[in-house]
Amino acid sequence: MKITQLAHLIDAKTCPRLVVKVGSALLVGKDGEPRREWLTALVAEIAAARAAGQEVIVVSSGAIALGARKLALAKGGRGSLSDAQAAASVGQIALAGLWAELLGLHGLTAAQILLTLEDLEDRRRYLNATATLGTLLAAGAVPVINENDSVATQEIRFGDNDRLAARVGQAAGASGVLLLSDIDGLYDRDPRQPGALRIPVVRGVTPEIHAMATGGSSSGLGSGGMTSKLQAAEIAELAGMALAIIDGQPVSPIGTAITADRGTLFLPRGRKQARKAWLGGRMRMRGAVHVDAGAAAALERGSSLLAAGITGVDGDFQRGDAIAVIGPDGQTLARGLSEYHAAECKVLKGHHSREHEALLGYAPRSALIHRDQMVLL
Ligand code: GLU
């Protein structure tokens, strides 16, 4: 059964596994203290979902905000990376303790997992996270996940928990992701403008949809803002998951949004093969190849990428690394795992396959990116 409306996200039949993402502003008050009453009501909603047979994974922010107060750091602990890392080390203990305590009141066991971007971009570690999440859920626990802010430097950071939530949902094979935000969905323009309309359902995160978020990004939405929420929606879409943005502010926010049918629901595309979905959701590419119009058309028809259609090579990638395929108009057409390292790609670029053996001095591979190792965007 497919998810076509908000209410399907809380139905164990249409959505057996759900990720609920909670941002710092909802969890931590302006005084730096946890908002216990609000969280208690949310945990009751999660416990009810579990009791009705739905598996729930929580992605929770709030470590930096909680820790900054304890360490008396300026700017809410976000003045520098080292401040944020120190604050997170302190705050994460409080955050995990809070979830464990409140879930415990319902007889539920909380399980903490701290991840960095790299943990989910490396295929082996990604599969490891998948296995751990599966085991925890089967054992009845509620995984509570955050970014491992204390060790994550700029290069290996998600930076926001929206994308983390989508990647976690994908790793867990979830059917849906619910982002509790400070706004009740995506608006067609800056929501503060008169006449701004909420979009109830989005079919495909198109350039027009992105344009709406840019208009609304100045509205002070969470740490990632609407842009990171749309990136999360793209990851979800490629992974065959539904994703919704709802207003997290009311007490019992999930029930409130479902009853009022208020939010923005991003519909999933058909589920891709797991490996392709993982590839499509990857956020960091090691390099890129540029292709001509002929190669771009061949990719659309489902062919592998051949060196003859390559016009340029960027980056210093190795064989097996994820790279982007960029069309003549500068748009990224696909992502895939390269069969060659960057230097070999440069040698082969523009050359027909029959010339490859002579150019390389060894037996060539059948394609630069095989169709099975590529996902079209
Ligand atoms: N992981 C950060 C924290 O726990 C917050 C990231 C975000 O706000 O999205 O404080």
Coordinates of C-alpha atoms and ligand atoms in Angstrom, one line a residue:
M1 CA 0.0 0.0 0.0
K2 CA 1.3 3.4 -1.0
I3 CA 1.5 6.6 1.1
T4 CA -0.6 9.2 -0.6
Q5 CA -1.8 11.3 2.3
L6 CA -0.4 12.5 5.7
A7 CA -2.5 10.1 7.7
H8 CA -0.8 7.2 6.0
L9 CA 2.5 8.1 7.7
I10 CA 1.1 7.1 11.1
D11 CA -0.6 3.9 9.9
A12 CA 1.5 0.8 10.6
K13 CA 0.0 -0.8 7.5
T14 CA 1.1 1.9 5.0
C15 CA 4.2 2.9 7.0
P16 CA 5.5 0.1 9.1
R17 CA 8.7 2.0 9.9
L18 CA 8.8 5.8 10.4
V19 CA 11.6 8.3 11.2
V20 CA 10.6 11.3 13.3
K21 CA 13.0 14.2 13.2
V22 CA 12.9 16.7 16.1
G23 CA 14.9 20.0 15.9
S24 CA 16.7 21.9 18.6
A25 CA 14.3 24.8 18.7
L26 CA 11.4 22.4 19.6
L27 CA 13.4 20.5 22.2
V28 CA 15.2 23.2 24.0
G29 CA 13.7 26.4 25.3
K30 CA 15.2 29.9 24.9
D31 CA 16.4 29.5 28.5
G32 CA 18.6 26.5 27.4
E33 CA 16.5 24.0 29.3
P34 CA 14.7 21.1 27.7
R35 CA 11.0 21.6 27.0
R36 CA 9.9 18.6 29.0
E37 CA 6.2 19.0 28.8
W38 CA 6.2 19.2 25.0
L39 CA 8.6 16.3 24.7
T40 CA 6.5 14.2 27.1
A41 CA 3.5 14.6 24.9
L42 CA 5.5 13.8 21.8
V43 CA 6.9 10.7 23.4
A44 CA 3.4 9.6 24.3
E45 CA 2.6 9.9 20.5
I46 CA 5.6 7.7 19.7
A47 CA 4.7 5.2 22.4
A48 CA 1.1 5.0 20.9
A49 CA 2.5 4.4 17.5
R50 CA 4.8 1.6 18.8
A51 CA 1.8 0.1 20.6
A52 CA -0.1 0.1 17.3
G53 CA 2.7 -1.9 15.6
Q54 CA 4.6 0.9 14.0
E55 CA 8.4 1.0 14.4
V56 CA 9.7 4.4 15.1
I57 CA 13.2 5.8 14.8
V58 CA 13.9 9.3 16.4
V59 CA 16.4 11.7 14.9
S60 CA 17.0 14.3 17.6
S61 CA 18.9 17.5 17.7
G62 CA 19.5 19.6 20.8
A63 CA 22.9 18.4 22.0
I64 CA 24.7 21.7 21.1
A65 CA 21.9 23.8 22.6
L66 CA 21.8 21.9 25.8
G67 CA 25.6 21.7 26.2
A68 CA 26.2 25.3 25.5
R69 CA 24.2 26.3 28.5
K70 CA 26.0 23.9 30.8
L71 CA 29.4 25.2 29.6
A72 CA 28.2 28.8 29.5
L73 CA 29.4 29.2 25.9
A74 CA 28.4 32.3 23.9
K75 CA 26.2 32.2 20.8
G76 CA 24.4 29.0 21.9
G77 CA 27.6 27.1 21.4
R78 CA 27.7 27.9 17.7
G79 CA 30.4 30.5 17.9
S80 CA 33.1 28.1 16.5
L81 CA 33.4 24.5 15.5
S82 CA 35.3 23.6 18.6
D83 CA 32.6 25.3 20.8
A84 CA 29.9 23.3 19.0
Q85 CA 31.9 20.1 19.5
A86 CA 32.5 20.7 23.1
A87 CA 28.9 21.7 23.7
A88 CA 27.7 18.6 21.9
S89 CA 29.8 16.3 24.1
V90 CA 28.1 17.7 27.2
G91 CA 24.7 18.1 25.7
Q92 CA 24.4 14.7 24.1
I93 CA 24.5 13.0 27.5
A94 CA 21.6 15.2 28.7
L95 CA 19.7 14.7 25.4
A96 CA 20.0 10.9 25.4
G97 CA 19.2 10.8 29.1
L98 CA 16.0 12.7 28.5
W99 CA 14.8 10.5 25.7
A100 CA 15.7 7.4 27.7
E101 CA 13.8 8.6 30.7
L102 CA 10.7 9.7 28.9
L103 CA 10.5 6.6 26.6
G104 CA 11.2 4.5 29.7
L105 CA 8.0 5.8 31.3
H106 CA 6.2 3.9 28.6
G107 CA 8.3 0.8 29.0
L108 CA 10.3 1.6 25.9
T109 CA 14.1 1.2 25.7
A110 CA 16.0 4.1 24.0
A111 CA 19.1 3.2 21.9
Q112 CA 21.6 5.9 21.0
I113 CA 23.4 6.0 17.7
L114 CA 25.7 8.9 16.8
L115 CA 26.6 9.1 13.1
T116 CA 28.7 11.3 10.8
L117 CA 28.1 11.8 7.1
E118 CA 31.0 9.5 6.3
D119 CA 29.4 6.6 8.2
L120 CA 26.5 6.6 5.7
E121 CA 28.5 7.4 2.6
D122 CA 30.8 4.5 3.0
R123 CA 28.9 1.5 1.7
R124 CA 30.3 -1.0 4.3
R125 CA 29.5 1.3 7.3
Y126 CA 26.1 2.1 5.8
L127 CA 25.2 -1.5 5.7
N128 CA 26.5 -1.8 9.3
A129 CA 24.2 0.9 10.4
T130 CA 21.3 -0.8 8.6
A131 CA 22.0 -4.0 10.5
T132 CA 22.2 -2.3 13.9
L133 CA 19.0 -0.4 13.3
G134 CA 17.2 -3.6 12.2
T135 CA 18.4 -5.5 15.3
L136 CA 17.4 -2.7 17.6
L137 CA 13.9 -2.3 16.1
A138 CA 13.3 -6.1 16.1
A139 CA 14.3 -6.1 19.8
G140 CA 11.6 -3.4 20.5
A141 CA 14.0 -0.5 21.2
V142 CA 13.5 3.1 19.9
P143 CA 16.7 4.2 18.2
V144 CA 17.5 7.9 19.0
I145 CA 20.0 9.2 16.5
N146 CA 22.0 12.4 16.3
E147 CA 25.0 13.6 14.3
N148 CA 28.3 12.8 16.1
D149 CA 29.0 16.5 16.4
S150 CA 31.9 16.1 18.7
V151 CA 34.1 14.4 16.1
A152 CA 32.5 15.6 12.9
T153 CA 34.7 18.2 11.2
Q154 CA 33.3 20.4 8.4
E155 CA 34.1 17.8 5.7
I156 CA 32.4 14.9 7.4
R157 CA 29.4 16.8 8.7
F158 CA 25.8 16.6 7.7
G159 CA 25.5 19.9 9.4
D160 CA 21.7 19.6 9.8
N161 CA 19.6 16.7 11.0
D162 CA 17.1 16.9 8.1
R163 CA 19.3 15.1 5.6
L164 CA 20.6 12.9 8.4
A165 CA 17.0 11.8 9.0
A166 CA 16.4 11.0 5.4
R167 CA 19.7 9.0 5.1
V168 CA 18.8 7.2 8.3
G169 CA 15.4 6.4 7.0
Q170 CA 16.9 5.0 3.9
A171 CA 19.5 2.9 5.8
A172 CA 16.7 1.5 8.0
G173 CA 14.4 0.8 5.0
A174 CA 11.7 3.1 6.5
S175 CA 8.6 4.0 4.5
G176 CA 8.3 7.5 5.7
V177 CA 10.1 10.4 7.4
L178 CA 8.4 13.1 9.4
L179 CA 10.2 16.4 9.9
L180 CA 8.9 18.4 12.8
S181 CA 9.5 21.9 11.9
D182 CA 8.7 25.4 13.1
I183 CA 6.5 25.9 10.0
D184 CA 3.6 23.7 8.8
G185 CA 5.1 22.9 5.4
L186 CA 6.5 24.3 2.2
Y187 CA 5.0 27.5 0.9
D188 CA 4.9 28.7 -2.7
R189 CA 6.9 31.8 -1.7
D190 CA 8.2 33.4 1.5
P191 CA 5.5 32.4 4.0
R192 CA 5.5 35.9 5.5
Q193 CA 4.3 37.4 2.2
P194 CA 0.6 38.0 1.9
G195 CA -1.1 35.4 -0.2
A196 CA 1.6 32.7 0.4
L197 CA 0.1 29.3 0.0
R198 CA 1.1 26.0 1.6
I199 CA 1.7 23.2 -0.9
P200 CA -0.1 20.1 0.5
V201 CA 1.4 17.5 -1.8
V202 CA 4.6 17.6 -3.8
R203 CA 5.2 15.1 -6.7
G204 CA 8.9 15.3 -7.4
V205 CA 11.3 17.9 -6.1
T206 CA 11.6 19.9 -9.4
P207 CA 13.6 23.1 -10.0
E208 CA 10.2 25.0 -9.5
I209 CA 9.9 23.5 -6.0
H210 CA 13.5 24.5 -5.2
A211 CA 12.7 28.0 -6.3
M212 CA 9.9 28.2 -3.7
A213 CA 12.4 27.3 -0.9
T214 CA 14.9 29.9 -1.9
G215 CA 12.1 32.5 -1.6
G216 CA 11.3 31.2 1.9
S217 CA 14.8 30.7 3.3
S218 CA 15.0 34.0 5.0
S219 CA 12.2 33.1 7.4
G220 CA 14.5 31.9 10.1
L221 CA 13.5 28.2 9.8
G222 CA 15.6 25.8 12.0
S223 CA 19.3 25.3 11.5
G224 CA 19.0 23.8 8.0
G225 CA 16.1 25.9 6.8
M226 CA 13.8 24.8 4.0
T227 CA 16.7 24.2 1.6
S228 CA 18.0 21.3 3.7
K229 CA 14.5 20.0 4.1
L230 CA 14.1 19.8 0.3
Q231 CA 17.5 18.0 0.0
A232 CA 16.1 15.5 2.6
A233 CA 12.9 15.2 0.4
E234 CA 15.1 14.4 -2.6
I235 CA 17.0 11.7 -0.8
A236 CA 13.6 10.3 0.4
E237 CA 12.1 10.4 -3.0
L238 CA 15.0 8.5 -4.6
A239 CA 14.8 5.9 -1.8
G240 CA 11.1 5.3 -2.3
M241 CA 10.1 6.9 1.0
A242 CA 7.5 9.5 1.7
L243 CA 8.6 12.6 3.6
A244 CA 6.4 15.2 5.3
I245 CA 7.1 18.6 6.9
I246 CA 4.6 19.4 9.7
D247 CA 4.5 22.1 12.4
G248 CA 6.2 20.7 15.4
Q249 CA 5.1 23.4 17.8
P250 CA 1.7 22.3 19.1
V251 CA 1.5 19.9 22.0
S252 CA 1.1 16.4 20.5
P253 CA 2.3 17.8 17.1
I254 CA 1.9 14.6 15.1
G255 CA -1.8 14.0 16.0
T256 CA -2.5 17.7 15.6
A257 CA -1.1 17.8 12.0
I258 CA -2.8 14.6 11.0
T259 CA -6.2 15.6 12.4
A260 CA -6.0 19.0 10.6
D261 CA -4.4 17.3 7.5
R262 CA -1.9 20.2 7.6
G263 CA 1.6 19.8 6.3
T264 CA 3.5 19.2 3.0
L265 CA 3.8 15.6 1.9
F266 CA 6.5 14.7 -0.6
L267 CA 5.4 11.5 -2.4
P268 CA 7.9 8.7 -3.0
R269 CA 9.0 7.5 -6.4
G270 CA 9.1 3.8 -7.0
R271 CA 11.6 2.1 -4.8
K272 CA 14.9 1.7 -6.6
Q273 CA 17.2 -1.2 -6.1
A274 CA 18.8 -0.7 -2.7
R275 CA 22.3 -0.1 -4.0
K276 CA 21.1 2.5 -6.5
A277 CA 19.0 4.3 -3.8
W278 CA 22.1 4.5 -1.6
L279 CA 24.0 5.9 -4.5
G280 CA 21.3 8.5 -5.3
G281 CA 21.2 9.6 -1.7
R282 CA 24.9 10.1 -1.4
M283 CA 25.8 13.7 -0.8
R284 CA 29.5 13.8 -1.6
M285 CA 30.9 13.0 -5.0
R286 CA 34.7 12.4 -5.4
G287 CA 34.7 13.9 -8.9
A288 CA 32.7 14.4 -12.1
V289 CA 32.7 13.6 -15.8
H290 CA 31.1 15.9 -18.3
V291 CA 29.3 14.3 -21.2
D292 CA 28.1 15.4 -24.7
A293 CA 24.4 15.4 -25.8
G294 CA 24.7 12.0 -27.4
A295 CA 25.9 10.4 -24.2
A296 CA 23.3 12.2 -22.2
A297 CA 20.6 10.8 -24.5
A298 CA 22.1 7.3 -24.2
L299 CA 22.0 7.5 -20.4
E300 CA 18.3 8.4 -20.5
R301 CA 17.7 5.3 -22.6
G302 CA 19.3 3.2 -19.9
S303 CA 22.8 2.6 -21.4
S304 CA 26.0 2.5 -19.5
L305 CA 28.3 5.5 -19.8
L306 CA 31.0 5.1 -22.4
A307 CA 34.2 7.1 -22.6
A308 CA 33.5 8.2 -26.2
G309 CA 30.9 10.7 -24.9
I310 CA 33.1 12.2 -22.2
T311 CA 34.2 15.8 -22.8
G312 CA 35.8 16.6 -19.4
V313 CA 37.0 15.0 -16.1
D314 CA 37.0 16.8 -12.7
G315 CA 38.6 15.7 -9.5
D316 CA 41.0 13.1 -8.4
F317 CA 38.8 10.0 -7.9
Q318 CA 39.8 6.4 -7.7
R319 CA 38.2 3.4 -9.3
G320 CA 35.0 2.6 -7.4
D321 CA 34.5 6.1 -6.2
A322 CA 31.1 7.8 -6.6
I323 CA 31.2 10.5 -9.3
A324 CA 28.6 12.8 -10.9
V325 CA 27.8 12.8 -14.6
I326 CA 27.2 16.3 -15.8
G327 CA 25.3 17.1 -19.1
P328 CA 26.2 19.7 -21.7
D329 CA 23.9 22.3 -19.9
G330 CA 25.8 21.9 -16.6
Q331 CA 23.0 19.9 -14.9
T332 CA 23.9 16.7 -13.0
L333 CA 22.3 13.8 -14.9
A334 CA 23.4 10.8 -12.9
R335 CA 25.6 9.5 -10.2
G336 CA 27.6 6.3 -10.4
L337 CA 30.7 4.4 -9.4
S338 CA 33.6 4.9 -11.8
E339 CA 35.2 1.8 -13.3
Y340 CA 38.4 3.9 -13.8
H341 CA 40.5 6.4 -11.8
A342 CA 40.5 10.0 -12.9
A343 CA 43.8 9.8 -14.8
E344 CA 42.5 6.8 -16.9
C345 CA 39.3 8.7 -17.6
K346 CA 41.3 11.6 -19.0
V347 CA 43.3 9.3 -21.3
L348 CA 40.1 7.6 -22.5
K349 CA 37.9 10.6 -22.8
G350 CA 36.4 11.1 -26.3
H351 CA 37.8 7.8 -27.6
H352 CA 35.8 4.9 -28.9
S353 CA 36.0 1.6 -27.0
R354 CA 38.0 -0.2 -29.7
E355 CA 40.9 2.2 -29.1
H356 CA 40.9 1.7 -25.3
E357 CA 43.3 -1.3 -25.1
A358 CA 45.9 0.5 -27.1
L359 CA 45.6 3.7 -25.1
L360 CA 45.7 2.0 -21.7
G361 CA 48.1 -0.8 -22.5
Y362 CA 45.8 -3.3 -20.8
A363 CA 42.4 -4.8 -21.3
P364 CA 39.7 -2.2 -20.8
R365 CA 36.4 -2.4 -18.9
S366 CA 33.1 -2.5 -20.7
A367 CA 32.1 1.0 -19.7
L368 CA 33.3 4.0 -17.7
I369 CA 30.2 3.7 -15.5
H370 CA 28.2 0.5 -15.8
R371 CA 24.4 1.0 -15.9
D372 CA 24.0 -1.2 -12.8
Q373 CA 26.2 1.1 -10.8
M374 CA 24.5 4.3 -11.9
V375 CA 21.4 6.2 -10.9
L376 CA 19.7 8.8 -13.1
L377 CA 18.6 11.9 -11.2
Ligands
GLU1 N1 23.2 17.8 15.7 C1 23.0 19.1 16.2 C2 22.6 19.1 17.7 O1 22.3 18.1 18.2 C3 22.0 20.0 15.5 C4 21.9 19.9 14.0 C5 20.6 20.5 13.5 O2 20.1 21.5 14.2 O3 20.0 20.1 12.5 O4 22.6 20.1 18.4

